[in-house]
XYZ file of C-alpha atoms in Angstrom:
406
model
C 49.891 10.967 4.999
C 51.774 10.587 8.294
C 53.866 7.560 9.151
C 51.239 6.244 11.603
C 48.440 6.780 9.088
C 50.434 4.811 6.510
C 50.801 1.920 8.977
C 47.091 1.966 9.836
C 46.162 1.978 6.165
C 48.406 -0.999 5.433
C 46.908 -2.913 8.353
C 43.389 -2.304 6.980
C 42.118 -0.040 9.759
C 40.851 2.567 7.270
C 37.712 1.773 5.305
C 35.326 3.651 3.065
C 32.627 5.469 5.046
C 29.952 4.035 2.742
C 31.123 0.426 3.058
C 28.384 -0.427 5.479
C 25.885 2.125 4.268
C 22.801 1.462 2.188
C 20.066 3.448 0.559
C 16.498 2.477 -0.339
C 13.703 4.286 -2.185
C 11.863 6.767 0.001
C 8.186 5.772 0.567
C 5.562 8.390 1.400
C 2.025 7.473 2.332
C 0.837 10.983 1.715
C 0.827 12.918 -1.540
C 1.673 11.221 -4.813
C 1.349 7.670 -3.429
C 1.097 5.832 -6.730
C 4.235 7.346 -8.256
C 6.538 6.900 -5.270
C 5.310 3.325 -4.625
C 5.519 2.301 -8.287
C 8.999 3.777 -8.658
C 10.101 1.678 -5.714
C 8.499 -1.473 -7.122
C 10.282 -1.037 -10.433
C 13.681 -0.616 -8.755
C 15.929 -3.653 -8.884
C 17.464 -2.692 -5.533
C 14.140 -3.417 -3.844
C 12.864 -6.382 -5.874
C 16.087 -8.374 -6.101
C 17.888 -7.212 -3.013
C 18.073 -10.661 -1.409
C 17.492 -12.755 -4.533
C 20.009 -15.326 -5.669
C 18.934 -15.643 -9.308
C 21.124 -18.672 -9.823
C 19.279 -20.585 -7.129
C 16.427 -22.431 -8.828
C 14.101 -22.440 -5.819
C 14.607 -18.748 -5.034
C 14.284 -17.813 -8.710
C 11.015 -19.731 -9.130
C 9.546 -18.270 -5.930
C 10.532 -14.783 -7.033
C 9.035 -15.145 -10.547
C 5.832 -16.644 -9.149
C 5.601 -13.778 -6.670
C 5.860 -11.235 -9.511
C 3.281 -13.186 -11.564
C 0.859 -13.218 -8.627
C 1.282 -9.467 -8.246
C 0.599 -9.066 -11.978
C -2.476 -11.276 -11.765
C -3.844 -9.355 -8.799
C -3.219 -5.990 -10.436
C -4.846 -7.142 -13.683
C -7.960 -8.415 -11.864
C -8.229 -5.176 -9.919
C -7.975 -3.127 -13.116
C -10.750 -5.192 -14.743
C -12.957 -4.751 -11.677
C -12.382 -0.998 -11.590
C -12.983 -0.720 -15.343
C -16.447 -2.202 -14.884
C -17.290 0.261 -12.118
C -15.730 3.093 -14.120
C -17.933 2.285 -17.123
C -21.036 2.183 -14.934
C -20.255 5.578 -13.443
C -19.562 6.959 -16.931
C -22.877 5.572 -18.174
C -24.683 7.280 -15.316
C -23.061 10.622 -16.153
C -23.931 10.195 -19.827
C -27.504 9.359 -18.848
C -27.715 12.659 -16.985
C -26.523 14.465 -20.105
C -29.149 12.641 -22.134
C -31.864 13.706 -19.679
C -30.665 17.329 -19.776
C -30.711 17.250 -23.576
C -34.318 15.988 -23.851
C -36.970 18.289 -25.335
C -38.892 20.288 -22.772
C -42.095 18.263 -23.221
C -40.323 14.917 -22.773
C -38.423 16.186 -19.756
C -41.669 17.458 -18.243
C -43.270 14.031 -18.726
C -40.446 12.347 -16.845
C -40.571 15.032 -14.151
C -44.273 14.458 -13.625
C -43.874 10.697 -13.317
C -40.979 11.165 -10.919
C -43.020 13.709 -8.969
C -45.779 11.121 -8.527
C -43.238 8.798 -6.926
C -41.991 11.538 -4.610
C -45.538 12.536 -3.676
C -46.448 8.921 -2.931
C -43.324 8.478 -0.830
C -44.090 11.697 1.038
C -47.633 10.510 1.740
C -46.382 7.110 2.832
C -43.912 8.776 5.144
C -46.823 10.301 7.084
C -48.026 6.859 8.064
C -47.415 6.129 11.756
C -44.458 3.823 12.003
C -41.304 3.316 14.080
C -38.934 6.270 13.978
C -36.777 6.020 10.872
C -33.022 6.253 11.445
C -32.067 6.359 7.766
C -32.567 9.160 5.245
C -34.661 8.711 2.141
C -31.675 9.096 -0.173
C -29.631 6.588 1.818
C -32.527 4.185 1.823
C -32.715 4.221 -1.960
C -28.945 3.893 -2.306
C -28.937 0.811 -0.106
C -32.030 -0.511 -1.864
C -30.152 -0.703 -5.158
C -27.409 -2.877 -3.658
C -29.434 -4.733 -1.036
C -28.571 -8.212 -2.307
C -24.855 -7.512 -2.598
C -24.531 -5.510 0.617
C -23.938 -8.410 3.065
C -21.022 -9.585 0.924
C -19.786 -5.997 0.559
C -19.839 -5.552 4.350
C -17.987 -8.837 4.872
C -15.294 -7.939 2.330
C -14.927 -4.441 3.774
C -14.438 -5.850 7.280
C -11.793 -8.242 5.965
C -10.011 -5.354 4.235
C -10.089 -3.230 7.398
C -8.705 -6.120 9.466
C -5.971 -6.656 6.896
C -5.158 -2.928 6.916
C -4.818 -3.030 10.708
C -2.564 -6.082 10.476
C -0.309 -4.469 7.861
C -0.096 -1.268 9.926
C 0.898 -3.334 12.965
C 3.548 -5.158 10.935
C 4.910 -1.818 9.726
C 5.219 -0.569 13.313
C 6.941 -3.787 14.414
C 9.379 -3.560 11.514
C 10.087 0.070 12.342
C 10.893 -0.882 15.922
C 13.093 -3.758 14.776
C 14.905 -1.482 12.324
C 15.538 1.126 15.039
C 16.961 -1.511 17.390
C 19.264 -2.901 14.720
C 20.401 0.597 13.763
C 21.263 1.334 17.400
C 23.309 -1.884 17.691
C 25.151 -1.073 14.475
C 25.912 2.425 15.731
C 27.397 1.002 18.954
C 29.560 -1.428 16.967
C 30.824 1.410 14.785
C 31.780 3.260 17.965
C 33.767 0.183 19.072
C 35.532 0.162 15.703
C 36.509 3.798 16.180
C 37.625 3.076 19.742
C 39.726 0.140 18.502
C 41.496 2.404 16.024
C 42.182 4.972 18.727
C 43.401 2.276 21.115
C 45.694 0.907 18.432
C 47.282 4.305 17.884
C 47.675 4.881 21.622
C 49.172 1.418 22.145
C 51.523 1.880 19.201
C 52.734 5.249 20.469
C 53.081 3.930 24.037
C 55.115 0.912 22.929
C 57.338 3.110 20.791
C 57.985 5.431 23.752
C 58.627 2.448 26.038
C 61.214 1.049 23.662
C 62.817 4.500 23.386
C 63.017 4.811 27.177
C 64.537 1.330 27.469
C 67.067 2.171 24.770
C 67.963 5.437 26.541
C 68.449 3.677 29.867
C 70.706 1.103 28.242
C 72.805 3.810 26.619
C 73.123 5.898 29.765
C 73.313 3.282 32.525
C 74.227 0.069 30.633
C 71.176 -1.740 32.051
C 70.333 -5.243 31.022
C 67.235 -4.586 28.812
C 66.318 -8.179 28.084
C 63.690 -8.408 30.823
C 62.105 -4.952 30.191
C 61.967 -5.576 26.441
C 60.356 -8.968 27.023
C 57.739 -7.468 29.359
C 56.945 -4.559 27.067
C 56.743 -6.846 24.056
C 54.371 -9.204 25.873
C 52.134 -6.355 27.016
C 52.101 -4.841 23.513
C 51.254 -8.217 21.966
C 48.380 -8.734 24.392
C 47.032 -5.220 23.787
C 47.303 -5.509 19.998
C 45.608 -8.926 20.074
C 42.724 -7.616 22.196
C 42.350 -4.575 19.941
C 42.395 -6.725 16.797
C 39.800 -9.187 18.169
C 37.529 -6.315 19.219
C 37.905 -4.626 15.827
C 37.296 -7.847 13.877
C 34.190 -8.752 15.917
C 32.807 -5.229 15.593
C 33.309 -5.179 11.810
C 31.584 -8.564 11.495
C 28.706 -7.321 13.661
C 28.325 -4.173 11.545
C 28.189 -6.238 8.352
C 25.629 -8.609 9.837
C 23.491 -5.796 11.255
C 23.604 -3.906 7.943
C 22.182 -6.929 6.150
C 19.496 -7.322 8.806
C 18.554 -3.639 8.557
C 18.522 -3.942 4.773
C 16.164 -6.889 5.031
C 13.920 -5.091 7.542
C 13.630 -2.035 5.284
C 12.793 -4.252 2.304
C 9.999 -5.924 4.282
C 8.820 -2.542 5.543
C 8.660 -1.135 2.006
C 6.719 -4.184 0.839
C 4.315 -3.673 3.747
C 3.916 -0.019 2.774
C 2.978 -1.018 -0.767
C 0.353 -3.404 0.603
C -0.860 -0.704 2.983
C -1.327 1.846 0.192
C -3.115 -0.719 -2.003
C -5.562 -1.783 0.690
C -6.051 1.817 1.856
C -6.930 2.900 -1.694
C -9.445 0.059 -1.939
C -10.998 0.930 1.437
C -11.115 4.664 0.671
C -12.876 3.931 -2.598
C -15.524 1.882 -0.777
C -15.925 4.601 1.837
C -16.374 7.232 -0.880
C -18.716 5.062 -2.918
C -21.110 4.419 -0.032
C -20.558 7.671 1.873
C -19.310 5.982 5.058
C -16.296 6.036 7.368
C -16.151 2.386 8.441
C -17.655 -1.035 7.844
C -19.520 -0.691 11.131
C -21.230 2.401 9.783
C -22.222 0.533 6.631
C -23.459 -2.392 8.711
C -25.458 -0.002 10.873
C -26.845 1.603 7.713
C -27.872 -1.810 6.411
C -29.585 -2.701 9.690
C -31.521 0.573 9.681
C -32.438 -0.061 6.058
C -33.870 -3.476 6.917
C -35.879 -1.981 9.757
C -37.181 0.746 7.503
C -37.970 -1.721 4.754
C -39.974 -3.866 7.106
C -41.876 -0.804 8.324
C -42.640 0.244 4.764
C -44.163 -3.091 3.999
C -47.074 -2.365 6.354
C -49.518 -3.002 3.533
C -49.212 -4.846 0.264
C -51.140 -2.149 -1.573
C -48.646 0.590 -0.707
C -45.741 -1.465 -2.004
C -47.608 -2.442 -5.148
C -48.587 1.145 -5.894
C -45.012 2.319 -5.511
C -43.768 -0.373 -7.875
C -46.402 0.559 -10.439
C -45.297 4.185 -10.356
C -41.647 3.209 -10.693
C -42.405 0.897 -13.584
C -44.237 3.712 -15.352
C -41.196 5.919 -14.946
C -38.906 3.093 -16.019
C -40.913 2.478 -19.210
C -40.891 6.184 -19.978
C -37.144 6.470 -19.442
C -36.380 3.426 -21.613
C -37.759 5.274 -24.627
C -34.574 7.294 -24.584
C -30.898 6.346 -24.771
C -30.550 5.679 -21.051
C -28.167 2.901 -19.995
C -28.733 3.031 -16.219
C -32.410 3.909 -15.688
C -32.313 2.530 -12.134
C -30.613 5.641 -10.784
C -33.614 7.752 -11.842
C -36.244 5.179 -10.958
C -34.923 4.797 -7.403
C -33.859 8.439 -7.065
C -36.696 10.322 -8.766
C -35.614 13.555 -7.092
C -32.898 13.715 -9.738
C -35.596 14.324 -12.363
C -37.604 16.782 -10.274
C -34.952 18.980 -8.651
C -32.035 20.386 -10.627
C -29.928 20.807 -7.490
C -30.303 17.070 -6.759
C -29.099 16.266 -10.273
C -26.139 18.628 -9.876
C -25.172 17.169 -6.494
C -25.386 13.594 -7.764
C -23.360 14.488 -10.851
C -20.666 15.937 -8.605
C -20.591 12.735 -6.528
C -20.235 10.592 -9.655
C -17.424 12.769 -10.998
C -15.493 12.363 -7.731
C -16.190 8.625 -7.737
C -14.902 8.316 -11.306
C -11.762 10.295 -10.450
C -11.008 7.904 -7.589
C -11.530 4.941 -9.901
C -9.238 6.513 -12.500
C -6.561 7.056 -9.877
C -6.853 3.456 -8.734
C -6.652 2.117 -12.303
C -3.643 4.302 -13.131
C -1.908 3.046 -10.016
C -2.517 -0.614 -10.859
C -1.610 -0.152 -14.551
C 1.627 1.568 -13.543
C 2.476 -1.284 -11.195
C 1.482 -3.852 -13.830
C 3.918 -2.286 -16.314
C 6.617 -2.309 -13.639
C 6.050 -6.029 -12.972
C 6.144 -6.834 -16.694
C 9.353 -4.833 -17.138
C 10.883 -6.715 -14.212
C 10.156 -10.071 -15.870
C 11.511 -8.817 -19.216
C 14.656 -7.449 -17.576
C 15.157 -10.725 -15.726
C 14.930 -12.674 -18.999
C 17.346 -10.299 -20.752
C 19.889 -10.283 -17.929
C 19.775 -14.051 -17.385
C 19.008 -15.617 -20.795
C 20.165 -19.005 -19.526
C 17.046 -19.121 -17.330
C 14.654 -17.573 -19.863
C 12.851 -20.851 -20.642
C 12.198 -21.576 -16.959
C 11.022 -18.015 -16.334
C 8.699 -17.936 -19.359
C 7.314 -21.357 -18.469
C 6.270 -20.063 -15.058
C 4.796 -16.926 -16.615
C 2.768 -19.064 -19.057
C 1.126 -20.833 -16.111
C -0.459 -17.533 -15.041
C -1.706 -16.527 -18.491
């Protein structure tokens, strides 16, 4: 180390390159969403980054936040389990139908064929042009009562998704601005160091010149020394103030960037959660937006009204469906409605195969959603347990809060 480097080091102008650095888990909205998000959730660097555990208010807010996340994840898992069981029952029902003796299967096929024939005949009746397919009509028919609430919830989820996406973009812009300011302050720190070296060398040379002049010409050096010393003092003071202010700004900006990234990561978690929920709804109902589902519901209502042109037609259709329903109930069928309202499944093998494929995909999406929530739920529980272990003096307060949510 040179003499000047030794002086700079003693004065504190050298610092570790990582002093103001930070690193956060990398979030990816594409690919293995659940794993990357859950790993981030379980990391203490994200969850407790700005938490002062010894502050009672902050600690209680933090624990309640974790408990609310646990409660939400648990409710979502229970909801998905119900849907998962229904889809599984439907797949098992298809296996039961396929396993029936030929005569029994033929009986069901004939009853289902009567329904299809009646529907085909009814379709020939002059009515307003239908803007909904027969299969879609029957799908909506099964959930007619729940559909208005489903549409309302889906619209709320889409609005929330848009809001979270907007927040993510705002946070990204804020983070970029803060990062630019920090970069400029780091440049000023580097410039201050360079200025210090230049000023130090210049003052040393000035003193050497003054000393040489005194030795050679016996000049009075009191005035030159005083001037040089004053100039050097002013320069060093300005450099020190600039350096100190820049270091303080870098520290402050680093904390602000750290906070912005934490909020952005939290927003990404919310975005993935709500996107998974929306995608599941889209897949379940074969749509791309709530407006499409609303349009589908409107067309269904129009079609329903048109189909009710005579009471006899409706009554006859119900009689045929009831006959098929009674016949199906003789077997171990848990969800007979899917065959009663989609009789083509019993008549055409390709319809059964296509529907089975749809249910398999639907069940896979449900499984993915449940695995994601269970993984997060375990991460939240581990966070509470770790908090109790690391801070046993607050264990009673923490467990008391947790008990309120059980």
